[in-house]
CSV table of C-alpha atoms and ligand atoms in Angstrom, one decimal:
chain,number,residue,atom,x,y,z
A,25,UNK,CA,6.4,14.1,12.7
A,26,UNK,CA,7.9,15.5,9.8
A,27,UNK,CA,11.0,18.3,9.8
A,28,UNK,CA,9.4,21.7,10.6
A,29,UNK,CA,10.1,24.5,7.8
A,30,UNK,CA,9.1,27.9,8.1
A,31,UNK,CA,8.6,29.8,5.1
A,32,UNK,CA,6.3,31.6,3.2
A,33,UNK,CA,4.7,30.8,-0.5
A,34,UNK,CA,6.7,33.5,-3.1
A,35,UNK,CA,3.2,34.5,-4.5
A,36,UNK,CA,-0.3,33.4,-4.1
A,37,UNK,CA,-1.2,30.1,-3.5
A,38,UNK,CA,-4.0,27.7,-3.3
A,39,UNK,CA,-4.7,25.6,-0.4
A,40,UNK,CA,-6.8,22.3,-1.6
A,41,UNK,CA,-8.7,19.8,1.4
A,42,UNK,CA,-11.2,17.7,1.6
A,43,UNK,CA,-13.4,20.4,3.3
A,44,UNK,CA,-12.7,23.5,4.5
A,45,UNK,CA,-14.4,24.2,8.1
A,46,UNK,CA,-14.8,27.9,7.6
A,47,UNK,CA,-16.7,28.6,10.9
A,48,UNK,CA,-18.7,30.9,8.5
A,49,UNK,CA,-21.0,29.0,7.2
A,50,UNK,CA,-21.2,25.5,6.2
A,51,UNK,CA,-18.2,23.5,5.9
A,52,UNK,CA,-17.7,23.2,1.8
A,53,UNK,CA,-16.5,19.8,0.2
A,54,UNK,CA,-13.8,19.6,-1.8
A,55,UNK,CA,-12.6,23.2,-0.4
A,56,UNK,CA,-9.7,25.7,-1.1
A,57,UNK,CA,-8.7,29.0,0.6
A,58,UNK,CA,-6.4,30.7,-1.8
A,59,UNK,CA,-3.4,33.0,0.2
A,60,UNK,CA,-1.9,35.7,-1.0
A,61,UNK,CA,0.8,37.1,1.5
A,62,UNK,CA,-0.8,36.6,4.5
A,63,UNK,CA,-4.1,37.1,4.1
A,64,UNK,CA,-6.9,35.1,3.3
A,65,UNK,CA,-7.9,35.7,-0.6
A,66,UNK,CA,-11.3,33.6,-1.6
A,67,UNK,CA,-12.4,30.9,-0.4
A,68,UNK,CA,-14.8,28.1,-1.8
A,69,UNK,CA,-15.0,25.1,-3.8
A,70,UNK,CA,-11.6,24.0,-5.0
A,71,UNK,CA,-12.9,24.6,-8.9
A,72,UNK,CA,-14.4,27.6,-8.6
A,73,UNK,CA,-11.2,28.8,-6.5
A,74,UNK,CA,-8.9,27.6,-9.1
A,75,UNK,CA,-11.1,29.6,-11.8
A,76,UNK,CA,-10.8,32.5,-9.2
A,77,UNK,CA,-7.5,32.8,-8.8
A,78,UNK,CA,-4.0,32.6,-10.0
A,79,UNK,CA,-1.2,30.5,-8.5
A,80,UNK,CA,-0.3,27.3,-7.5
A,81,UNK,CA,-1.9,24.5,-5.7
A,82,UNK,CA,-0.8,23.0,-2.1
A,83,UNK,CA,-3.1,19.7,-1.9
A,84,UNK,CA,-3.7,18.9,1.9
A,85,UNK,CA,-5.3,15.5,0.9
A,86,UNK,CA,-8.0,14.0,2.7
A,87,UNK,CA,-8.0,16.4,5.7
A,88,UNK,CA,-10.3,19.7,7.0
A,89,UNK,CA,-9.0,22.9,7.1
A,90,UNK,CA,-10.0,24.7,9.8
A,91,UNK,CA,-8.5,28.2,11.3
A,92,UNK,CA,-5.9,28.1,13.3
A,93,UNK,CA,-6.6,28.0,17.0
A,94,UNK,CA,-6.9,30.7,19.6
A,95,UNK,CA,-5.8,29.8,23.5
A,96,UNK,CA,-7.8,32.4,25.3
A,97,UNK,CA,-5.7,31.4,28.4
A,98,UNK,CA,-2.6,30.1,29.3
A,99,UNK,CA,0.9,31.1,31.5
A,100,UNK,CA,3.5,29.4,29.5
A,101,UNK,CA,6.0,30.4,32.2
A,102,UNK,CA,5.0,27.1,34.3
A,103,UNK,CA,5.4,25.1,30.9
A,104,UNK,CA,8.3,23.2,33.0
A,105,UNK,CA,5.9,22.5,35.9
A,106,UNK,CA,3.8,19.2,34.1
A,107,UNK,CA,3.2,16.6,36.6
A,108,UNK,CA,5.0,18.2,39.1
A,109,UNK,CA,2.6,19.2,41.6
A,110,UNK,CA,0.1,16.9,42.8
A,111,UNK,CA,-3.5,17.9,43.4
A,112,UNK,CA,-4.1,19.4,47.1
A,113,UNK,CA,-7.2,19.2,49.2
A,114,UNK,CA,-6.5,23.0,49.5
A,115,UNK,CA,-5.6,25.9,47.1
A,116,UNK,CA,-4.0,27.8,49.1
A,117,UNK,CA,-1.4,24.8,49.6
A,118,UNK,CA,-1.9,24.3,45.8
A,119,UNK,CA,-0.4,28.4,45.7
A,120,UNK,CA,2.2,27.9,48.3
A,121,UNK,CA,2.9,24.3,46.0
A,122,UNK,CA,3.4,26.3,43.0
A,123,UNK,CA,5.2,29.1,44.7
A,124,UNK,CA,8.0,26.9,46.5
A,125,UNK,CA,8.9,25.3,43.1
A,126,UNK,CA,9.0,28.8,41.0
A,127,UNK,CA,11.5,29.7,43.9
A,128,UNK,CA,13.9,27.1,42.5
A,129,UNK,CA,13.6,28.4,38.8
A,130,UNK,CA,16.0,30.5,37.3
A,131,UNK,CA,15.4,33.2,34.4
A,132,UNK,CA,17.1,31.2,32.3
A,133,UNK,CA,14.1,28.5,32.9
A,134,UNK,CA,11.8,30.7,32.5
A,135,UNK,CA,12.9,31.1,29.1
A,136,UNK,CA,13.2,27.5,28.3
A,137,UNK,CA,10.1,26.8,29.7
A,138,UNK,CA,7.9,29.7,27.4
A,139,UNK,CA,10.3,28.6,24.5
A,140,UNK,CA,9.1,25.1,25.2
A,141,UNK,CA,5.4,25.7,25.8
A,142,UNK,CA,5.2,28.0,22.6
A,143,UNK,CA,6.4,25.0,21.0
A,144,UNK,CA,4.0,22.6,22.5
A,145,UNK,CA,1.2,24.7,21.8
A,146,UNK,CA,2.0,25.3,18.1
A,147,UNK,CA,2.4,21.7,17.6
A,148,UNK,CA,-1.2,20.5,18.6
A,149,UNK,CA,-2.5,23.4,16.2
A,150,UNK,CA,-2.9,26.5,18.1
A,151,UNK,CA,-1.8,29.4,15.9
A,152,UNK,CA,-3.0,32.1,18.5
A,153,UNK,CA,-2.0,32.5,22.3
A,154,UNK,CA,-3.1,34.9,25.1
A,155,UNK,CA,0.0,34.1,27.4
A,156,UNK,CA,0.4,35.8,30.7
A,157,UNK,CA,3.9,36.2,32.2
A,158,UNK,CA,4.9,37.1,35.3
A,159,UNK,CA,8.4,38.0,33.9
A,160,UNK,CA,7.7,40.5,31.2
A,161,UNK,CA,11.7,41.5,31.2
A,162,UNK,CA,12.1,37.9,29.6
A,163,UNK,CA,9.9,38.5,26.5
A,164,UNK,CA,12.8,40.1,24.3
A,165,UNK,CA,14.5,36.8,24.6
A,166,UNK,CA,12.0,34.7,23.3
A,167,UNK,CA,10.4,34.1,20.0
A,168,UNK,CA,7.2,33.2,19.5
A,169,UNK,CA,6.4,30.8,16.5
A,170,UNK,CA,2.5,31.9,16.9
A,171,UNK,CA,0.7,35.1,17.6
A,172,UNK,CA,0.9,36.0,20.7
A,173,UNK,CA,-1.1,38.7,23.1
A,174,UNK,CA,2.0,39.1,26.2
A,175,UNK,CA,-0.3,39.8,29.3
A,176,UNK,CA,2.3,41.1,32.1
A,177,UNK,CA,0.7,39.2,35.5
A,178,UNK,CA,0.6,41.7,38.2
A,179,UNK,CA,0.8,41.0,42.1
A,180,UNK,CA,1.7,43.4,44.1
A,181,UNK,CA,0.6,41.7,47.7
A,182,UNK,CA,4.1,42.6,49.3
A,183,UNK,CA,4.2,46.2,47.9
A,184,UNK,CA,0.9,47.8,47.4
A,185,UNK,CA,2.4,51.0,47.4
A,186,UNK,CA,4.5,50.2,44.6
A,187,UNK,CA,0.9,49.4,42.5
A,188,UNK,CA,1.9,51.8,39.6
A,189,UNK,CA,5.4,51.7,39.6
A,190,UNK,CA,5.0,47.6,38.9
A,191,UNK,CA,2.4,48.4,36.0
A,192,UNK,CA,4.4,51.0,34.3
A,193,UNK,CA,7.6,49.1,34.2
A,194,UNK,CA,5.5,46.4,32.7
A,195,UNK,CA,4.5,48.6,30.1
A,196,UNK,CA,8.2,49.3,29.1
A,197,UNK,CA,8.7,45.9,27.8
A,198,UNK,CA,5.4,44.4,26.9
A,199,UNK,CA,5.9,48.1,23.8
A,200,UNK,CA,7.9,46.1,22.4
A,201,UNK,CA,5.7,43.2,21.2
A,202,UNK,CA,3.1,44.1,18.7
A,203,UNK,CA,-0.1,43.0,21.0
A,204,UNK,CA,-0.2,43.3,24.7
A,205,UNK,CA,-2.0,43.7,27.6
A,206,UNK,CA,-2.4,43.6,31.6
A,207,UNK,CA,-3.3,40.9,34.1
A,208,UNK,CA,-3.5,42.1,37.7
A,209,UNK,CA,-3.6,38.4,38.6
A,210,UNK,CA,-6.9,38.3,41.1
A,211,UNK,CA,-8.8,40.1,43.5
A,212,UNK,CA,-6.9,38.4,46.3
A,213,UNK,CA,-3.5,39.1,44.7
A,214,UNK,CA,-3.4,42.4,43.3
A,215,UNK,CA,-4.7,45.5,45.3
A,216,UNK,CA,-7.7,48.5,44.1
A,217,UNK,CA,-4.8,50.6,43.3
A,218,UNK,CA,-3.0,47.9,40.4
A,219,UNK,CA,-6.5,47.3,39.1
A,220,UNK,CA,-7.0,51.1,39.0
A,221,UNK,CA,-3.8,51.5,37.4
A,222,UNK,CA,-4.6,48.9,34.9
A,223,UNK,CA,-7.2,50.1,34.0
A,224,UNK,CA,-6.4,53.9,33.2
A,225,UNK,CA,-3.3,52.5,31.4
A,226,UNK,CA,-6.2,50.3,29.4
A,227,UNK,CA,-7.9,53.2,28.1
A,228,UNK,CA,-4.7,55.0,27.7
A,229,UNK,CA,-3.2,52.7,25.1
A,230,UNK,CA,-6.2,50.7,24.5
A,231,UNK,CA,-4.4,47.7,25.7
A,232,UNK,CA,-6.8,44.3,26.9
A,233,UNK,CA,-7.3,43.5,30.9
A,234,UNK,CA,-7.6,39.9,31.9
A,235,UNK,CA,-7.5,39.1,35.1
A,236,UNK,CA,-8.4,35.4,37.3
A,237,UNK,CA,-12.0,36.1,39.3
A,238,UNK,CA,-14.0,34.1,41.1
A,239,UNK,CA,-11.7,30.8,40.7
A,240,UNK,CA,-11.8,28.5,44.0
A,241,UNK,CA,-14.9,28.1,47.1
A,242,UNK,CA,-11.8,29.4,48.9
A,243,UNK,CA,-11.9,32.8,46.8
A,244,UNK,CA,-15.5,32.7,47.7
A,245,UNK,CA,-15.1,31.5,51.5
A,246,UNK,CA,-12.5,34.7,51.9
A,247,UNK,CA,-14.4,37.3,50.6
A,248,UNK,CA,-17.8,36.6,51.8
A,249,UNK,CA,-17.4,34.8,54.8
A,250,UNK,CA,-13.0,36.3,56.0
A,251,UNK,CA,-12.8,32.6,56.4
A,252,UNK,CA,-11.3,29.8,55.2
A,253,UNK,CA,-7.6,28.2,54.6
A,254,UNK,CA,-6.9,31.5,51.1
A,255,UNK,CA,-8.0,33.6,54.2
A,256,UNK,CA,-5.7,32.8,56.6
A,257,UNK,CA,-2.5,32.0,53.8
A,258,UNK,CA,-3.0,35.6,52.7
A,259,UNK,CA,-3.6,37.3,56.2
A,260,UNK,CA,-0.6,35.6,57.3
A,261,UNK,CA,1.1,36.9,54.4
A,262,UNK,CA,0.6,40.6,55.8
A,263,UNK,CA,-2.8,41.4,53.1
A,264,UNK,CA,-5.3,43.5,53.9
A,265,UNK,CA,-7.9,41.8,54.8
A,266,UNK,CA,-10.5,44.8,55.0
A,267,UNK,CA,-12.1,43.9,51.6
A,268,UNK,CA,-13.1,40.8,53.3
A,269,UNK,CA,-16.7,39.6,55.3
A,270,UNK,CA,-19.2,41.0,52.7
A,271,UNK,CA,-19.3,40.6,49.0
A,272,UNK,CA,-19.0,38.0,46.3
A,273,UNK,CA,-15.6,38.1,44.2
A,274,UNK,CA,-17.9,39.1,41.7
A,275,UNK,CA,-19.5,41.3,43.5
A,276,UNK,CA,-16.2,43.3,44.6
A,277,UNK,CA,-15.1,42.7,40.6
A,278,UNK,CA,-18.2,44.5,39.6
A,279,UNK,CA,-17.5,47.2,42.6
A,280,UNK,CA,-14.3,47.9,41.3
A,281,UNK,CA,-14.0,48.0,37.5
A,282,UNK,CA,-14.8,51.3,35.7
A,283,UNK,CA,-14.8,53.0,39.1
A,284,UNK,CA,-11.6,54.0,39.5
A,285,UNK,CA,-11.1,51.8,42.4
A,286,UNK,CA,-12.7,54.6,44.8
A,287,UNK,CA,-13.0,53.7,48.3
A,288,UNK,CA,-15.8,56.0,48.1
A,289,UNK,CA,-17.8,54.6,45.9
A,290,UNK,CA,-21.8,53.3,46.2
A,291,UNK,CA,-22.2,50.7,48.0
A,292,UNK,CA,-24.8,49.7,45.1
A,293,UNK,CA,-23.3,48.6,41.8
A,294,UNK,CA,-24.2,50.4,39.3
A,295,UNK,CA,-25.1,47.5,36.4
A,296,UNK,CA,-25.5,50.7,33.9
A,297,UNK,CA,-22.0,52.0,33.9
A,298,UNK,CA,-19.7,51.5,30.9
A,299,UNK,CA,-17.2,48.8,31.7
A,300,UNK,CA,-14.1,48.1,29.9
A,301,UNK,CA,-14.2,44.9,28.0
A,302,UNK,CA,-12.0,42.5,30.1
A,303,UNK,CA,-11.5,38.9,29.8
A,304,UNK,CA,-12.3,37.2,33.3
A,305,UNK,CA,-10.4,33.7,33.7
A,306,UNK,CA,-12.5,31.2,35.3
A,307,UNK,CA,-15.6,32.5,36.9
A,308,UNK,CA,-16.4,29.0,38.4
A,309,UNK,CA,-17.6,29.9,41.7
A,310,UNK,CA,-20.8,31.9,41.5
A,311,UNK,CA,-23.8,32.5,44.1
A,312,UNK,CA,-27.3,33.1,42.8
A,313,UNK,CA,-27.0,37.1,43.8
A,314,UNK,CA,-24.1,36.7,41.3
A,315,UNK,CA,-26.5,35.7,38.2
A,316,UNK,CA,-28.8,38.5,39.0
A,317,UNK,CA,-25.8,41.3,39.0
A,318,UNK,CA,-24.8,39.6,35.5
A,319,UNK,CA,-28.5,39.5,34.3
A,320,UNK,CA,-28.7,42.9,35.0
A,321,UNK,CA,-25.3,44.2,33.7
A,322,UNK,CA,-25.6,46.1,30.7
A,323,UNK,CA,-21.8,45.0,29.8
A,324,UNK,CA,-21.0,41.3,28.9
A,325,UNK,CA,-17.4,40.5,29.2
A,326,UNK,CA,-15.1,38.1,28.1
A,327,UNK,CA,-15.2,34.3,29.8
A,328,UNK,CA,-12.2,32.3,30.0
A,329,UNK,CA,-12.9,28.2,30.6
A,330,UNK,CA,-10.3,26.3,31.1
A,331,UNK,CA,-11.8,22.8,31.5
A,332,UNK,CA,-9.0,20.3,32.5
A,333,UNK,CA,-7.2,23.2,35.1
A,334,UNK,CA,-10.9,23.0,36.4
A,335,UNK,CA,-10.7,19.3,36.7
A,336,UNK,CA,-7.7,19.2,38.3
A,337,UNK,CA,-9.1,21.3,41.2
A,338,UNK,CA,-12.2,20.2,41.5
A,339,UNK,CA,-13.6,23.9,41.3
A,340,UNK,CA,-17.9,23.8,41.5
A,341,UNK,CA,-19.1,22.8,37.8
A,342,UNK,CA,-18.9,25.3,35.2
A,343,UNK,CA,-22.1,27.4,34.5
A,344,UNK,CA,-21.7,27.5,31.0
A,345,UNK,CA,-25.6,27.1,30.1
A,346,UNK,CA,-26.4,30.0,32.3
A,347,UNK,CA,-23.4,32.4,31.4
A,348,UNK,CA,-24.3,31.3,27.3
A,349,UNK,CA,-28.1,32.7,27.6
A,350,UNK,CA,-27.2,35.6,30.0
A,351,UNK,CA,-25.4,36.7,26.4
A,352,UNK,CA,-21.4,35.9,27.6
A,353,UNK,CA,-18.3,35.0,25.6
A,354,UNK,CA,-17.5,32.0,26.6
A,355,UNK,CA,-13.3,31.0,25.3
A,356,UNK,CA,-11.6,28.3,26.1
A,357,UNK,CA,-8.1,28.5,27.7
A,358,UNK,CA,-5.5,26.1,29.3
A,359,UNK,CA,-4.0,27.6,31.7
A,360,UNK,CA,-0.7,26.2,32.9
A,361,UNK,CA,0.9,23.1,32.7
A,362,UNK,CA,1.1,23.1,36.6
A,363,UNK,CA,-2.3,22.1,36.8
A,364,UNK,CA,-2.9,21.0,33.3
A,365,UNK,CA,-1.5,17.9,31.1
A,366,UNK,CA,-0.8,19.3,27.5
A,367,UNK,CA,-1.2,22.6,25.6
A,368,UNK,CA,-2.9,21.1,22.7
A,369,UNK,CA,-7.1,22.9,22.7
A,370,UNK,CA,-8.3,19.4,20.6
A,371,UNK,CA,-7.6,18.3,24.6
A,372,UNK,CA,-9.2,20.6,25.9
A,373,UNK,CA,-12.0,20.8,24.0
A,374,UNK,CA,-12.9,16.8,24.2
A,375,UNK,CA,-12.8,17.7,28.2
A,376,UNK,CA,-15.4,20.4,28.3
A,377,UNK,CA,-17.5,18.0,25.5
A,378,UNK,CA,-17.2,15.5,28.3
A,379,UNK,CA,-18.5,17.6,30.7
A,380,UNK,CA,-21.0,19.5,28.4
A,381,UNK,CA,-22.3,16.5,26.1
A,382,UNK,CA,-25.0,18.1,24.9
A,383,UNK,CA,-23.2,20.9,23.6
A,384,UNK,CA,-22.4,20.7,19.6
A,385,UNK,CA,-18.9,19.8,18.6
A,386,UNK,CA,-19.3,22.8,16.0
A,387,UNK,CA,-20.1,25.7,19.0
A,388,UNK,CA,-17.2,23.8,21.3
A,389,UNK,CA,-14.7,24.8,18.3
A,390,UNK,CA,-16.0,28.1,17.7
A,391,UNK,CA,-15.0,28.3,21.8
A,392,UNK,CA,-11.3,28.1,20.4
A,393,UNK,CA,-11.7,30.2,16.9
A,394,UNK,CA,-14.5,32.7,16.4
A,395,UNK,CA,-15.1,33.5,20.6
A,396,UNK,CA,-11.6,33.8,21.6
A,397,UNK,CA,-11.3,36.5,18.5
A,398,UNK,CA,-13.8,38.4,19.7
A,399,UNK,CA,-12.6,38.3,23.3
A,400,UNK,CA,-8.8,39.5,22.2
A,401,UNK,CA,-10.4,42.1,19.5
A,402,UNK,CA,-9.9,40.0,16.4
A,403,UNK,CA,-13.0,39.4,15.6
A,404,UNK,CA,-12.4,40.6,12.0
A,405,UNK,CA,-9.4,39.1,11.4
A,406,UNK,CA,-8.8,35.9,13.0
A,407,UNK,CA,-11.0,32.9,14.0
A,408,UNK,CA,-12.8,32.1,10.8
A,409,UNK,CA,-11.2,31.3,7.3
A,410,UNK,CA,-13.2,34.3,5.5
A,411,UNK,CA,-11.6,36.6,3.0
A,412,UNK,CA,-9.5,39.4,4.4
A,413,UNK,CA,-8.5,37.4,7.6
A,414,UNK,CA,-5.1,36.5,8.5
A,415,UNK,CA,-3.7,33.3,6.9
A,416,UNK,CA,-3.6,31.0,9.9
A,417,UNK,CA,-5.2,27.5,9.1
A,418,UNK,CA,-4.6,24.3,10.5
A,419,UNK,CA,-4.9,21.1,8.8
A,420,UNK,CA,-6.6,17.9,10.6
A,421,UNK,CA,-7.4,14.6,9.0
A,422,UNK,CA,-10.4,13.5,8.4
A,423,UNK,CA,-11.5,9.7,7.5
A,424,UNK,CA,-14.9,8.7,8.0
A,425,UNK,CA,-18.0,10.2,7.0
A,426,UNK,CA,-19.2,10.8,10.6
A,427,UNK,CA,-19.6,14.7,11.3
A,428,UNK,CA,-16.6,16.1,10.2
A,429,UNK,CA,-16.9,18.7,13.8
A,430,UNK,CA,-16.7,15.5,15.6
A,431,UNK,CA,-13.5,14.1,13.8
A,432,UNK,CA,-12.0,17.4,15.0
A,433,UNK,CA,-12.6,17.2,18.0
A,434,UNK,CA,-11.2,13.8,18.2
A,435,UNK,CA,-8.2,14.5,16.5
A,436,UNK,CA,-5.1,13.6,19.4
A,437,UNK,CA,-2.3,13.8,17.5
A,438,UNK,CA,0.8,16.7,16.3
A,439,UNK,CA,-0.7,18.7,13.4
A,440,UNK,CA,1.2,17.7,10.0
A,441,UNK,CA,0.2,21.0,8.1
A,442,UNK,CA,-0.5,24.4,9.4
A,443,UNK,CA,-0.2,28.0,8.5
A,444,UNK,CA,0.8,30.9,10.7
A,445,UNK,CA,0.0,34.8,9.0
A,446,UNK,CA,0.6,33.4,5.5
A,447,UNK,CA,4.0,31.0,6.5
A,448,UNK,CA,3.8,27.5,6.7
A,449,UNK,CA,5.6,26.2,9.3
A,450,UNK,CA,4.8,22.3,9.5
A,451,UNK,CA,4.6,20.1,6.0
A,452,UNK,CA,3.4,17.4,5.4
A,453,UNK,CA,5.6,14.5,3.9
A,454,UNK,CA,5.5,14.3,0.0
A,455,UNK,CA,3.7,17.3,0.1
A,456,UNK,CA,4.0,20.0,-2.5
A,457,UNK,CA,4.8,21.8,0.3
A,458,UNK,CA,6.8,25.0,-0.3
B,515,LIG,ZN1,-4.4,31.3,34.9
């Protein structure tokens, strides 16, 4: 691994590979993106680039450019937490697992451990991050070497009455950074009135919602059924349980959202009404009454897969094929280290290609470019390596002559070259570099 340098070209330059991966259109051999500030110029062959356009050239060598990744999903907070909590037969112990160690972390390790994660993450390529914090005071001391969405995690199980107070103190710090937005952690975690909250502040500012939904059979066995070992964790844990013994997480998702949270509303979802475009984590446990609400919802939102966190619990398998032709987003996300091995989305992308074989290595990395854009309203800017977008490429090396989407997705190794909004900040040795 070669010494990382951040700096940005004086003037325009011209990136040369051995293809350029576009994810618009057909990979082009003997590519070149030409940069100017940080935005993508032209982009073509490396000839008809060079006749294009004025300055001079960085040569990649035999490797694909590709755009930079996007992590639809991750809590770098818990960066510190790798391999430190076993698998559990249950996830509420997994919770109270996660929740006894956090008790022994300071803010100052909170800190370390984003600092650390951001670094981890831009090292394996990823150039974007949606990260959800649960400590949004911390975010002024930490830089982030990537783009970054801040998504303030929001639980207010010990103090529903405090539901707005917590989201508007959020606010105060997550105005700072340049892209934001709110998490009321899960249906089981944060009450109506945080959800509520969220979501008038959402429209308000136009910030993104993410939230975790539908998640564990436990999620499922407690809302349907008031059962199960989430059940009695949370009732012991002074919840209200009243939202309990009826309806789906989805179900009670769908009952909330847009609604205003109203305790009086229709028993009978209304799949018509304009939802706000949120990015649901997970969705792993589903029941068949779920697929018809979603086949009849006239609004598709965002879907967050994060396939080794998955794994790890041993959560129902992923209904990718049906969410894909009901006409979902599907991203894909790591969630956190405490239930996860790296931060690097070449990972997790070869996990979901294990479990989805038949799935084309070219529509697994649009998972982590063009669909995670969309889902944090980029989709014009980021994701593809298309004139106009922002200059954040990522070099990987490619060998053989065997599909050049299936070399990506092999690739295991630190990136040596990459480009974050126009500044390169890894170099490859002997490189012309900057
Ligand atoms: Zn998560």
């Amino acid at each position: 691994m070669t010494a990382v340098r951040d700096c940005r070209y004086s003037s325009q330059v011209i990136i040369r590979g051995r293809i350029v991966v576009t994810m618009d259109g057909s990979p082009i051999e003997n590519g070149a993106v030409a940069v100017s500030g940080n935005r993508i110029v032209d982009v073509g062959r490396f000839d008809d680039i060079k006749a294009r356009n004025t300055g001079n050239t960085v040569d990649v060598g035999e490797q694909a450019l590709l755009p930079g990744l996007i992590n639809a999903h991750c809590h770098l907070d818990y960066t510190c937490l790798r391999g430190k909590i076993p698998a559990q037969k249950s996830f509420a112990d997994w919770i109270k697992a996660i929740n006894a160690k956090k008790s022994e972390l300071s803010p100052k390790n909170y800190v370390a451990s984003i600092t650390e994660g951001f670094e981890e993450a831009k090292r394996f390529g990823t150039t974007a991050i949606a990260n959800l914090t649960a400590f949004p005071e911390l975010i002024s001391q930490v830089q982030p070497p990537i783009r970054t969405w801040w998504f303030a995690e929001l639980i207010d199980i010990r103090a529903p009455e405090r539901a707005n107070e917590l989201a508007d103190s959020a606010i105060k710090a997550l105005k700072e950074t340049s892209s934001w937005g709110l998490a009321p952690h899960a249906l089981f975690t944060a009450s109506s009135n945080l959800f509520r909250r969220c979501e008038n502040i959402a429209r308000r500012d136009n910030a993104l919602l993410t939230t975790h939904l539908a998640e564990s059979r436990e999620e499922m066995e407690m809302f349907r059924h008031a059962s199960g070992p989430l059940h009695e964790f949370l009732n012991s844990m002074g919840r209200p349980m009243n939202d309990c013994g009826s309806k789906t997480p989805l179900e009670r998702f769908l009952d909330l959202i847009g609604s205003g949270g109203s305790p009086n509303r229709p028993r009978t979802i209304n799949v018509n009404r304009p939802y706000l475009p949120w990015v649901v984590v997970h969705l792993n446990e589903l029941a068949e009454t779920d697929f018809d609400l979603l086949k009849r919802s006239n609004s598709k939102f965002h879907v967050v897969h994060c396939p080794r966190s998955h794994n790890y619990f041993g959560h129902s398998p992923f209904a990718f094929d049906r969410l894909r032709s009901l006409g979902f987003n599907v991203c894909l996300g790591t969630d956190s280290l405490a239930s996860n091995e790296t931060l690097s989305l070449f990972d997790e992308m070869r996990a979901f290609q294990k479990n989805f074989p038949r799935i084309s290595p070219e529509e697994i990395l649009q998972m982590a470019t063009v669909n995670p854009a969309r889902a944090l309203r980029c989709e014009n800017a980021l994701g593809q390596i298309r004139p106009g977008f922002g200059a954040d490429l990522v070099a990987v090396p490619c060998f053989t002559s065997t599909d050049i989407f299936e070399q990506i997705l092999a690739f295991h190794a630190p990136v040596s070259w990459m480009m974050v909004n126009g500044n390169v900040i890894t170099s490859l040795p002997g490189s012309a570099g900057c």
